[in-house]
Tab-separated table of C-alpha atoms in Angstrom:
chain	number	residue	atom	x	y	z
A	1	UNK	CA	39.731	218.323	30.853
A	2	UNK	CA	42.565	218.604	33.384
A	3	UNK	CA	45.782	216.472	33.821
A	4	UNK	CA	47.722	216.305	37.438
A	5	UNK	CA	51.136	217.742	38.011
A	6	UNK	CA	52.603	216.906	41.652
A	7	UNK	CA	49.234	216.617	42.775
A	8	UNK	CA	48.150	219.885	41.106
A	9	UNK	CA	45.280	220.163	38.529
A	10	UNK	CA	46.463	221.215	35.121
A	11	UNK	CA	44.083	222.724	32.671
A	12	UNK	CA	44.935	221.300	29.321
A	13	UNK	CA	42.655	223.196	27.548
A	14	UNK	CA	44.510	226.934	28.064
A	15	UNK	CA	47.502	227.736	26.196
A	16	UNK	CA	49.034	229.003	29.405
A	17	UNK	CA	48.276	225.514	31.216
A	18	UNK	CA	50.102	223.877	28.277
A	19	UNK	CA	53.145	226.478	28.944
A	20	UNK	CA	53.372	225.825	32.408
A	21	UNK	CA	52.983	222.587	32.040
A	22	UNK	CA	55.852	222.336	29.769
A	23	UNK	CA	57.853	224.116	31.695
A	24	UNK	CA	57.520	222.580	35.185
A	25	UNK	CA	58.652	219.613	33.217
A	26	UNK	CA	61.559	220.776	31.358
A	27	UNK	CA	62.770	222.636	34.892
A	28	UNK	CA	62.534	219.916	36.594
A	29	UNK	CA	64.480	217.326	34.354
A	30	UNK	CA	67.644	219.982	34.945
A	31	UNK	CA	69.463	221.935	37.889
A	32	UNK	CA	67.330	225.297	37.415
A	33	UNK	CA	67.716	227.145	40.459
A	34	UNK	CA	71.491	226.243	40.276
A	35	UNK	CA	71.375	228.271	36.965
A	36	UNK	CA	69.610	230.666	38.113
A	37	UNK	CA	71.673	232.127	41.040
A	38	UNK	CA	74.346	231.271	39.338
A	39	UNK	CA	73.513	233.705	36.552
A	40	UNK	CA	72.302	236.258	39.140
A	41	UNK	CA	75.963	236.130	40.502
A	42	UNK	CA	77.768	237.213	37.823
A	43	UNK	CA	76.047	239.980	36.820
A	44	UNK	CA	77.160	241.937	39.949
A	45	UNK	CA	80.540	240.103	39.539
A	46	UNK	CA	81.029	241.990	36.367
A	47	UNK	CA	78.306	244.973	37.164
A	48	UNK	CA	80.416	246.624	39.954
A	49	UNK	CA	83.815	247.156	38.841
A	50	UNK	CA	82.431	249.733	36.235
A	51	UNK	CA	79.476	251.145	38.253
A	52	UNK	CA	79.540	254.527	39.000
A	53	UNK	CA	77.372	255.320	42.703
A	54	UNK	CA	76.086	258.815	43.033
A	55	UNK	CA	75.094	259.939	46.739
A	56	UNK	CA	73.905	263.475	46.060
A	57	UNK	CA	76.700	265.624	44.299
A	58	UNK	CA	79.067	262.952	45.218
A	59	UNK	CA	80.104	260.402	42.544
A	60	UNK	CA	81.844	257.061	43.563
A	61	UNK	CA	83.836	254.915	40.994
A	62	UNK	CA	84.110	251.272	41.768
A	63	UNK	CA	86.562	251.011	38.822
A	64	UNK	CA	89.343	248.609	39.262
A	65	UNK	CA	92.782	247.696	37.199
A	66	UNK	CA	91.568	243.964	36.860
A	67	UNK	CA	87.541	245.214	35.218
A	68	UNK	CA	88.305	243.059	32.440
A	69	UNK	CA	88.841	240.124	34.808
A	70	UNK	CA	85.777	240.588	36.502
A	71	UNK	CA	84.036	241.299	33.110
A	72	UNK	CA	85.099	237.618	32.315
A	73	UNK	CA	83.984	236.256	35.229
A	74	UNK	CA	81.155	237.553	35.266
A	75	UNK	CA	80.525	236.076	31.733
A	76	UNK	CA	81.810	232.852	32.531
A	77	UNK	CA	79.571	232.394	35.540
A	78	UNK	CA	76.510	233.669	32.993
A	79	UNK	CA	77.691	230.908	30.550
A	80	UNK	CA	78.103	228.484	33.291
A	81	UNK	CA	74.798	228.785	34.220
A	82	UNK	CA	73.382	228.455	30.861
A	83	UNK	CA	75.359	225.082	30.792
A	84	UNK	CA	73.523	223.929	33.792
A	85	UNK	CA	70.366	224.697	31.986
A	86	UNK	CA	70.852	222.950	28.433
A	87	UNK	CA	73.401	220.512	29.469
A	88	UNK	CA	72.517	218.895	32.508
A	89	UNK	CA	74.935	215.575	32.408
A	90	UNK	CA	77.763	218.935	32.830
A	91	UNK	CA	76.439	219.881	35.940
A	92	UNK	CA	79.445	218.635	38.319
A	93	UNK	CA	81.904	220.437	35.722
A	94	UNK	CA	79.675	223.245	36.003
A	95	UNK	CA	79.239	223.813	39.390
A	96	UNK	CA	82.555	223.002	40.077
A	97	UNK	CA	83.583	225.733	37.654
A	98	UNK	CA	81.106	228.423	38.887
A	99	UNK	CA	82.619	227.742	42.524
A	100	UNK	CA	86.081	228.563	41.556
A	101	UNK	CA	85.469	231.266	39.573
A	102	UNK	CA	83.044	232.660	42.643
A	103	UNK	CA	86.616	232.375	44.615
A	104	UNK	CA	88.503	234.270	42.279
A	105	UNK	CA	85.921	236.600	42.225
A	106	UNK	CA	87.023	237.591	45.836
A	107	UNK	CA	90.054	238.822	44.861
A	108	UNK	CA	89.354	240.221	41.452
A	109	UNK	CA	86.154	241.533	41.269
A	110	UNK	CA	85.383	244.164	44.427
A	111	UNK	CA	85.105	241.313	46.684
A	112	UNK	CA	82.923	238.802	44.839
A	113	UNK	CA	80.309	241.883	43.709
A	114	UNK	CA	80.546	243.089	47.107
A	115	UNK	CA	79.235	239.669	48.441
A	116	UNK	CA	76.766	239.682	46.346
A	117	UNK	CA	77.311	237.723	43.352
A	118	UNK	CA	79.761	235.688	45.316
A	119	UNK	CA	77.221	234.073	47.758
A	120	UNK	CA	74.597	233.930	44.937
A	121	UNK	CA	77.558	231.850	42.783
A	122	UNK	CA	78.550	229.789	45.912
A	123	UNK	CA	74.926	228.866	46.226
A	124	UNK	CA	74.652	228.364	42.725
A	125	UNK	CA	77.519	225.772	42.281
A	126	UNK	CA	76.729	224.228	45.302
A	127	UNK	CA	73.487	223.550	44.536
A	128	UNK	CA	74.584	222.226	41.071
A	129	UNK	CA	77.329	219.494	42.292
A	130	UNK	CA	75.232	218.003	44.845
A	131	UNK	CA	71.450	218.024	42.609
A	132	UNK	CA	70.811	214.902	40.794
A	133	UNK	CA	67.986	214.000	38.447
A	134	UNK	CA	64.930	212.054	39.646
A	135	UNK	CA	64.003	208.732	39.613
A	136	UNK	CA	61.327	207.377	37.615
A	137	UNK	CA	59.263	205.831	40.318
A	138	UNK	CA	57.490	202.513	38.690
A	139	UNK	CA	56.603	200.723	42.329
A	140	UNK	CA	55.106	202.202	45.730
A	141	UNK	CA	57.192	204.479	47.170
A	142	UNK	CA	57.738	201.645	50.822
A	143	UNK	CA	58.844	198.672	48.393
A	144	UNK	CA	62.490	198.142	46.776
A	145	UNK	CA	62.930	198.383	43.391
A	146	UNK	CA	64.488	195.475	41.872
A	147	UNK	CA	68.227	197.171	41.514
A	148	UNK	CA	67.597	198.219	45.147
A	149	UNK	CA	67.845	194.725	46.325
A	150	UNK	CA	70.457	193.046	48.078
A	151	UNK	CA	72.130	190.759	45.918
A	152	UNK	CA	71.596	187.520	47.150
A	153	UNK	CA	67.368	187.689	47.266
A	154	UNK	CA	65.859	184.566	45.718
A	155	UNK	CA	69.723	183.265	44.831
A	156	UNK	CA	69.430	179.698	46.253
A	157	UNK	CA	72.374	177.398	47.427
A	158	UNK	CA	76.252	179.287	46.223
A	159	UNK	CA	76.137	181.704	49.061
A	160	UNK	CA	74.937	179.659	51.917
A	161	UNK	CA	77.866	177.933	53.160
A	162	UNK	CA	79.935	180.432	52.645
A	163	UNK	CA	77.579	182.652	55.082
A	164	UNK	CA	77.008	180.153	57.683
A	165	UNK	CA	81.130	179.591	57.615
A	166	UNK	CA	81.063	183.272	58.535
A	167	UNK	CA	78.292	182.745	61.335
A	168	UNK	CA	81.052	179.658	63.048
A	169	UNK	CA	77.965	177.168	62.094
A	170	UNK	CA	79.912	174.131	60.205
A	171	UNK	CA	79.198	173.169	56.791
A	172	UNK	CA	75.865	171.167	55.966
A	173	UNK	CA	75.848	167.452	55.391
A	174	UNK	CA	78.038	166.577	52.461
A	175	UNK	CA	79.838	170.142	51.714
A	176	UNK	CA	83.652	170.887	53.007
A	177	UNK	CA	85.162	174.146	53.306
A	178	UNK	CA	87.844	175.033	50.975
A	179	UNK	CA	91.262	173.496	51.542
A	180	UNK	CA	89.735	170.670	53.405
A	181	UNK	CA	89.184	166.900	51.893
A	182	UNK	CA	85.809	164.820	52.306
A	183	UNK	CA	87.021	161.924	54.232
């Protein structure tokens, strides 16, 4: 027995079509990928300023005098992205944070993790602000839901002279604009 999933078969009956099943459910009902790369930017964020490079016998030091600022950064933006994950209605305050703290990151940690983790934390917030949870879709996708409506479908008579006032056409038989008397 299989179940569909965005027009993919799902076998029900393995433990690993359960899993995945489960989890292209939870992931979508959240900002994943936003977490994601926002995660994956700070870890260079707070990798670099206390990496040590070796080319050969030579040794570079990326060390810093602000390591524990990128060390915080870098754990913020982790955190941040964890946010996105389990608290989804945060996600504006989230990504909002994470692209801040991917700014500051320019100046404190080794340029934004030498680009790195700053572009990955740009992408990462931006993705984050602008992603918005699905709709449940209950009608074909070419028809209007109800809310989708104007507002004045199937209201009869209290907006039609008002609209044909606004089209120059006078009022019907037995109606008067406003300010005016019925002689």
């Amino acid at each position: 027995m299989s179940s569909t999933t965005a027009g993919r078969p799902v076998p029900t009956g393995s433990a690993l079509g359960r899993v995945r099943h489960r989890f292209h459910l939870w992931r979508g009902g959240r900002p994943f990928w936003a977490g994601l790369y926002t995660m994956l930017g700070g870890v260079p964020i707070m990798y670099f300023p206390y990496a040590n490079m070796q080319f050969g016998d030579l040794t570079i030091r990326m060390a810093t005098t602000a390591g524990a600022g990128s060390l915080v950064i870098g754990v913020l933006m982790i955190t941040l992205g964890l946010t996105m994950w389990f608290q989804p209605l945060t996600r504006v305050f989230a990504g909002v944070a994470t692209l801040v703290l991917a700014l500051v990151s320019l100046v404190v940690s080794n340029f934004g993790g030498l680009l790195v983790g700053f572009l990955l934390s740009v992408l990462g917030g931006g993705m984050s602000v602008s992603w918005a949870p699905a709709r449940p879709s209950e009608e074909p996708p070419g028809e209007p839901r109800e809310r989708d409506r104007p507002d004045d479908v199937g209201v009869p008579a209290p907006h039609a002279p008002a609209r044909r006032a606004e089209t120059g056409a006078g009022p019907a038989a037995g109606e008067h604009r406003e300010g005016e008397r019925a002689v």
